[in-house]
Coordinates of C-alpha atoms in Angstrom, one line a residue:
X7 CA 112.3 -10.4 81.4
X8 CA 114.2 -13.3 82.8
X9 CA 111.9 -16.2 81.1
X10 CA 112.4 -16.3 77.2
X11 CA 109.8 -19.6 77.3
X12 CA 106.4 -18.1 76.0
X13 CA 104.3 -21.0 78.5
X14 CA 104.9 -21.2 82.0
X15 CA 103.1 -23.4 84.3
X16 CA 102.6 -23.2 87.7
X17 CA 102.0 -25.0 90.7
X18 CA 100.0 -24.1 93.2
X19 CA 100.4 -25.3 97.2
X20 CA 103.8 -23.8 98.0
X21 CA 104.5 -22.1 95.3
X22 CA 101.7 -19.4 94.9
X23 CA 99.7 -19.9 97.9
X24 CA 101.5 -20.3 101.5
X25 CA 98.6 -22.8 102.0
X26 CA 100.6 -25.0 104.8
X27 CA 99.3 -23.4 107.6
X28 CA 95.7 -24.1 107.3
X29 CA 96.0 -27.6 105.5
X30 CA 98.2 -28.7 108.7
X31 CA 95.7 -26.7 110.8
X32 CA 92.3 -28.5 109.0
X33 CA 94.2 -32.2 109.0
X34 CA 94.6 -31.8 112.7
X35 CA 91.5 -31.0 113.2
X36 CA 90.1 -34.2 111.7
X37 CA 92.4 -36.8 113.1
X38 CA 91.0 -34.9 116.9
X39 CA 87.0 -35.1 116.0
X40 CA 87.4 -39.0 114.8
X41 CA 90.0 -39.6 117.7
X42 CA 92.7 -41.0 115.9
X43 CA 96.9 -40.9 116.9
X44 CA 98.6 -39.3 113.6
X45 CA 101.8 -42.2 113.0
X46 CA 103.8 -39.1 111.6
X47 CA 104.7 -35.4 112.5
X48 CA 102.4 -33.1 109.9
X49 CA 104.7 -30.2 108.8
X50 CA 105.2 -28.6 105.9
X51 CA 106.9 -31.8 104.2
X52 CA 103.4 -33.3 104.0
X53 CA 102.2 -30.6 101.2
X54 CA 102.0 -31.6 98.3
X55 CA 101.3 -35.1 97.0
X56 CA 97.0 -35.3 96.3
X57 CA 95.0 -36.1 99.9
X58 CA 94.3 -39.5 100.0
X59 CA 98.0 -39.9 99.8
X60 CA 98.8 -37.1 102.2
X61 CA 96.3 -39.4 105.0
X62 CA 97.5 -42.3 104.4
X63 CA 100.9 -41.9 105.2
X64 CA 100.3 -39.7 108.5
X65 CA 97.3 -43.3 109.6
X66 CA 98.4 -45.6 111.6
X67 CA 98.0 -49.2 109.6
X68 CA 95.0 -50.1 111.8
X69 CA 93.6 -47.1 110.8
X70 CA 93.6 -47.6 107.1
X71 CA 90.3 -48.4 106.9
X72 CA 89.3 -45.1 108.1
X73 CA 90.9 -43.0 105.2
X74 CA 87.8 -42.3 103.2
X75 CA 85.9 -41.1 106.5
X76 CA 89.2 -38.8 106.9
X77 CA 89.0 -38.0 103.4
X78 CA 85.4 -36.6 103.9
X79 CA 85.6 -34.7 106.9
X80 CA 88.8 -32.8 105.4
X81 CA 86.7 -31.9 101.9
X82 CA 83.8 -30.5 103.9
X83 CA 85.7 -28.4 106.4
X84 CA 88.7 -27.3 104.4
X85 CA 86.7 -26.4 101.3
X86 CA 84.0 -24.7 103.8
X87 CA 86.5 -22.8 105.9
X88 CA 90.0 -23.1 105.5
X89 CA 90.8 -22.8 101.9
X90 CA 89.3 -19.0 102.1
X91 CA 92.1 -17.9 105.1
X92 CA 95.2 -19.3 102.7
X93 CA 97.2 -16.3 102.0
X94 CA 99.4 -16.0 98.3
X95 CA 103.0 -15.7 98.8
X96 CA 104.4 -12.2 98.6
X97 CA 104.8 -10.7 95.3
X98 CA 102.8 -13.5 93.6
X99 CA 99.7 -10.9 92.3
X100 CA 102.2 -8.5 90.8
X101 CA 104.4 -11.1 88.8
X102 CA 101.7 -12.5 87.6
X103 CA 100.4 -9.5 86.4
X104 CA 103.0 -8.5 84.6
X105 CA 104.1 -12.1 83.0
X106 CA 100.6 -12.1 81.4
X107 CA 100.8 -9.6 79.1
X108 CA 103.9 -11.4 77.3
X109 CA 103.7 -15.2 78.5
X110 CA 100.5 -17.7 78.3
X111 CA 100.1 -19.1 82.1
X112 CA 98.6 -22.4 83.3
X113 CA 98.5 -23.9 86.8
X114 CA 98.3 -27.7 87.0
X115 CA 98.1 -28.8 90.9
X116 CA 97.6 -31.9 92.8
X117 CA 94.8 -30.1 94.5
X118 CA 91.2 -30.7 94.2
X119 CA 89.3 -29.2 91.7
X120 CA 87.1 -27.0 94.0
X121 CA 89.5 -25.7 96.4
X122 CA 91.6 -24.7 94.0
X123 CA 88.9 -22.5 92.0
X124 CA 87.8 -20.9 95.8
X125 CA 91.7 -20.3 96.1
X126 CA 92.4 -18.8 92.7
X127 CA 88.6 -16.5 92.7
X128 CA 89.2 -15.6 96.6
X129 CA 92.8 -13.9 96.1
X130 CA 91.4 -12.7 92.6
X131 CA 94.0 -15.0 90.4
X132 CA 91.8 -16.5 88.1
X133 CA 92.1 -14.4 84.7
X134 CA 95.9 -14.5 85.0
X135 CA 95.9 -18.1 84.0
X136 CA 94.5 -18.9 80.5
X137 CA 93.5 -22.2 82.0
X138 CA 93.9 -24.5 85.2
X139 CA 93.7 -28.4 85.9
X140 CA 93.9 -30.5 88.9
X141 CA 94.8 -33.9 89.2
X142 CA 92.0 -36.7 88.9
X143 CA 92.7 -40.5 90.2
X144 CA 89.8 -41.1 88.2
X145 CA 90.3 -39.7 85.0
X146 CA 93.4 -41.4 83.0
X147 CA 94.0 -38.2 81.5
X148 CA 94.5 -36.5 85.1
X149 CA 95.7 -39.6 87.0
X150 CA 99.1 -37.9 87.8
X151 CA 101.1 -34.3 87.5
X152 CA 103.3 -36.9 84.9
X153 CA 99.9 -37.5 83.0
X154 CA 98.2 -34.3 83.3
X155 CA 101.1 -32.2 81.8
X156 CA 100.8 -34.0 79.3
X157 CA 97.7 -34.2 78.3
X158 CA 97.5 -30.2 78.4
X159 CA 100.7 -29.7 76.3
X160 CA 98.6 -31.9 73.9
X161 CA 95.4 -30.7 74.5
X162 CA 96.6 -27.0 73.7
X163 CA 99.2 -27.8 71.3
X164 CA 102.1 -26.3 73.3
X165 CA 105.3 -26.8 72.6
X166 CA 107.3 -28.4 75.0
X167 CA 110.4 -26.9 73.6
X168 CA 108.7 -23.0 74.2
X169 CA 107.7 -24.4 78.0
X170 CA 108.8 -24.3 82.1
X171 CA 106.8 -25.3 85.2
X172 CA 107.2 -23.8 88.1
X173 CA 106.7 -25.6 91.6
X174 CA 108.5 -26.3 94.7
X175 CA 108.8 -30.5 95.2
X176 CA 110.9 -33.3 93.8
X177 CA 107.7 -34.8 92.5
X178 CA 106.9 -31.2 90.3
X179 CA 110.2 -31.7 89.2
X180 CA 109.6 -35.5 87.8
X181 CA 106.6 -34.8 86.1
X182 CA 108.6 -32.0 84.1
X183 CA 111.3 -34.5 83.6
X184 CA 109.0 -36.6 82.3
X185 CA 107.3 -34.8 79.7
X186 CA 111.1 -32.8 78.7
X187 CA 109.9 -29.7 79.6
X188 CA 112.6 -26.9 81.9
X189 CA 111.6 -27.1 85.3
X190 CA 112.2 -23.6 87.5
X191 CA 112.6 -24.6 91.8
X192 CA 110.3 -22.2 93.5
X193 CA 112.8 -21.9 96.6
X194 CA 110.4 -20.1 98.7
X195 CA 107.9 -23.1 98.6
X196 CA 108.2 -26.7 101.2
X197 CA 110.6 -29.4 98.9
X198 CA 114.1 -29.1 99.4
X199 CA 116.4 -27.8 96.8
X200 CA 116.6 -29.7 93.5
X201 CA 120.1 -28.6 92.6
X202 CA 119.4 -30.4 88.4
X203 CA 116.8 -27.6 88.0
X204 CA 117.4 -25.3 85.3
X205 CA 116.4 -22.6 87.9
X206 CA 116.1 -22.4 91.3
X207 CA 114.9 -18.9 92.7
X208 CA 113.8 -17.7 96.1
X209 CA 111.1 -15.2 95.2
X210 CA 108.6 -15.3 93.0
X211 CA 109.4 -11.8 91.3
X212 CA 112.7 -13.1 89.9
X213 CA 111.3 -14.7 87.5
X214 CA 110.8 -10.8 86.0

């Protein structure tokens, strides 16, 4: 096996789960039904970063105000509809399987909470990870990827040393930076190539 770390965490949106098509597809939708002119393209270099940051920078600043309203619409018709048709990349259900019976995995995403467990159920995921968190604005120890990291290295007394995340953005990248963990550059995902990784890979199954 490639990996000799014994924890790897993953990310989830581009680096398990192809999930740009039907984010872009829902975030369309919602700036149509409430009439409002997106200020940028949305493409794949929008995935990522938690929602209300993902709105705000695609509003218009006389829109602002109608973030929340965006933020709403988005929850009930993604997490109603298209969360269930986003598709895991290929090869993602056997590597998994296999890294599980020698490695202890984790998945720590910007994504909401319920999504993520519709997600990780639908494509039948779930028991490969020993546990998963999602970011939380309003809980310190979830405010950030940075914070959230590290707060489960803590939490589960795991050794940072003994420890690589796995995700596909300059941002994944700074959080494992930040808590001096090894940080593996899923090539396959939407951030461009982080050449300071200590791997960058283009398929998922590499990493056996």
């Amino acid at each position: 096996m490639l990996i000799k770390e014994n924890n790897l965490i993953f990310d989830l949106d581009g680096t398990l789960f192809d999930s740009a098509p039907e984010i872009i597809c829902c975030i369309k939708k919602i700036f149509e039904i409430n009439n409002i002119k997106v200020k940028n393209n949305i493409n794949h270099s929008i995935i990522g970063p938690p929602l209300k940051d993902t709105l705000k920078s695609l509003v218009q600043k006389k829109d602002i105000n109608k973030i929340d309203g965006l933020m709403s619409d988005f929850i009930e018709l993604y997490d109603s509809k298209y969360c269930y048709k986003t598709k895991l990349y290929k090869n993602v259900r056997e590597t998994l399987e296999i890294l599980r019976r020698e490695k202890r995995l984790f998945l720590i995403t910007n994504k909401r909470l319920v999504p993520t467990k519709i997600m990780l159920e639908n494509k039948k995921i779930i028991n490969f990870f020993e546990n998963f968190f999602c970011v939380d604005a309003n809980d310190p120890k979830k405010k950030d990827k940075t914070t959230l990291i590290s707060s489960t290295i803590s939490d589960l007394n795991i050794d940072p040393m003994n420890t690589i995340y796995i995700g596909d953005t300059k941002g994944d990248f700074e959080a494992s930076e930040n808590n001096n963990i090894k940080f593996i550059y899923a090539g396959w995902g939407y951030g461009e190539s982080i050449d300071s990784a200590f791997l960058c890979l283009n398929n998922i199954s590499e990493l056996i």
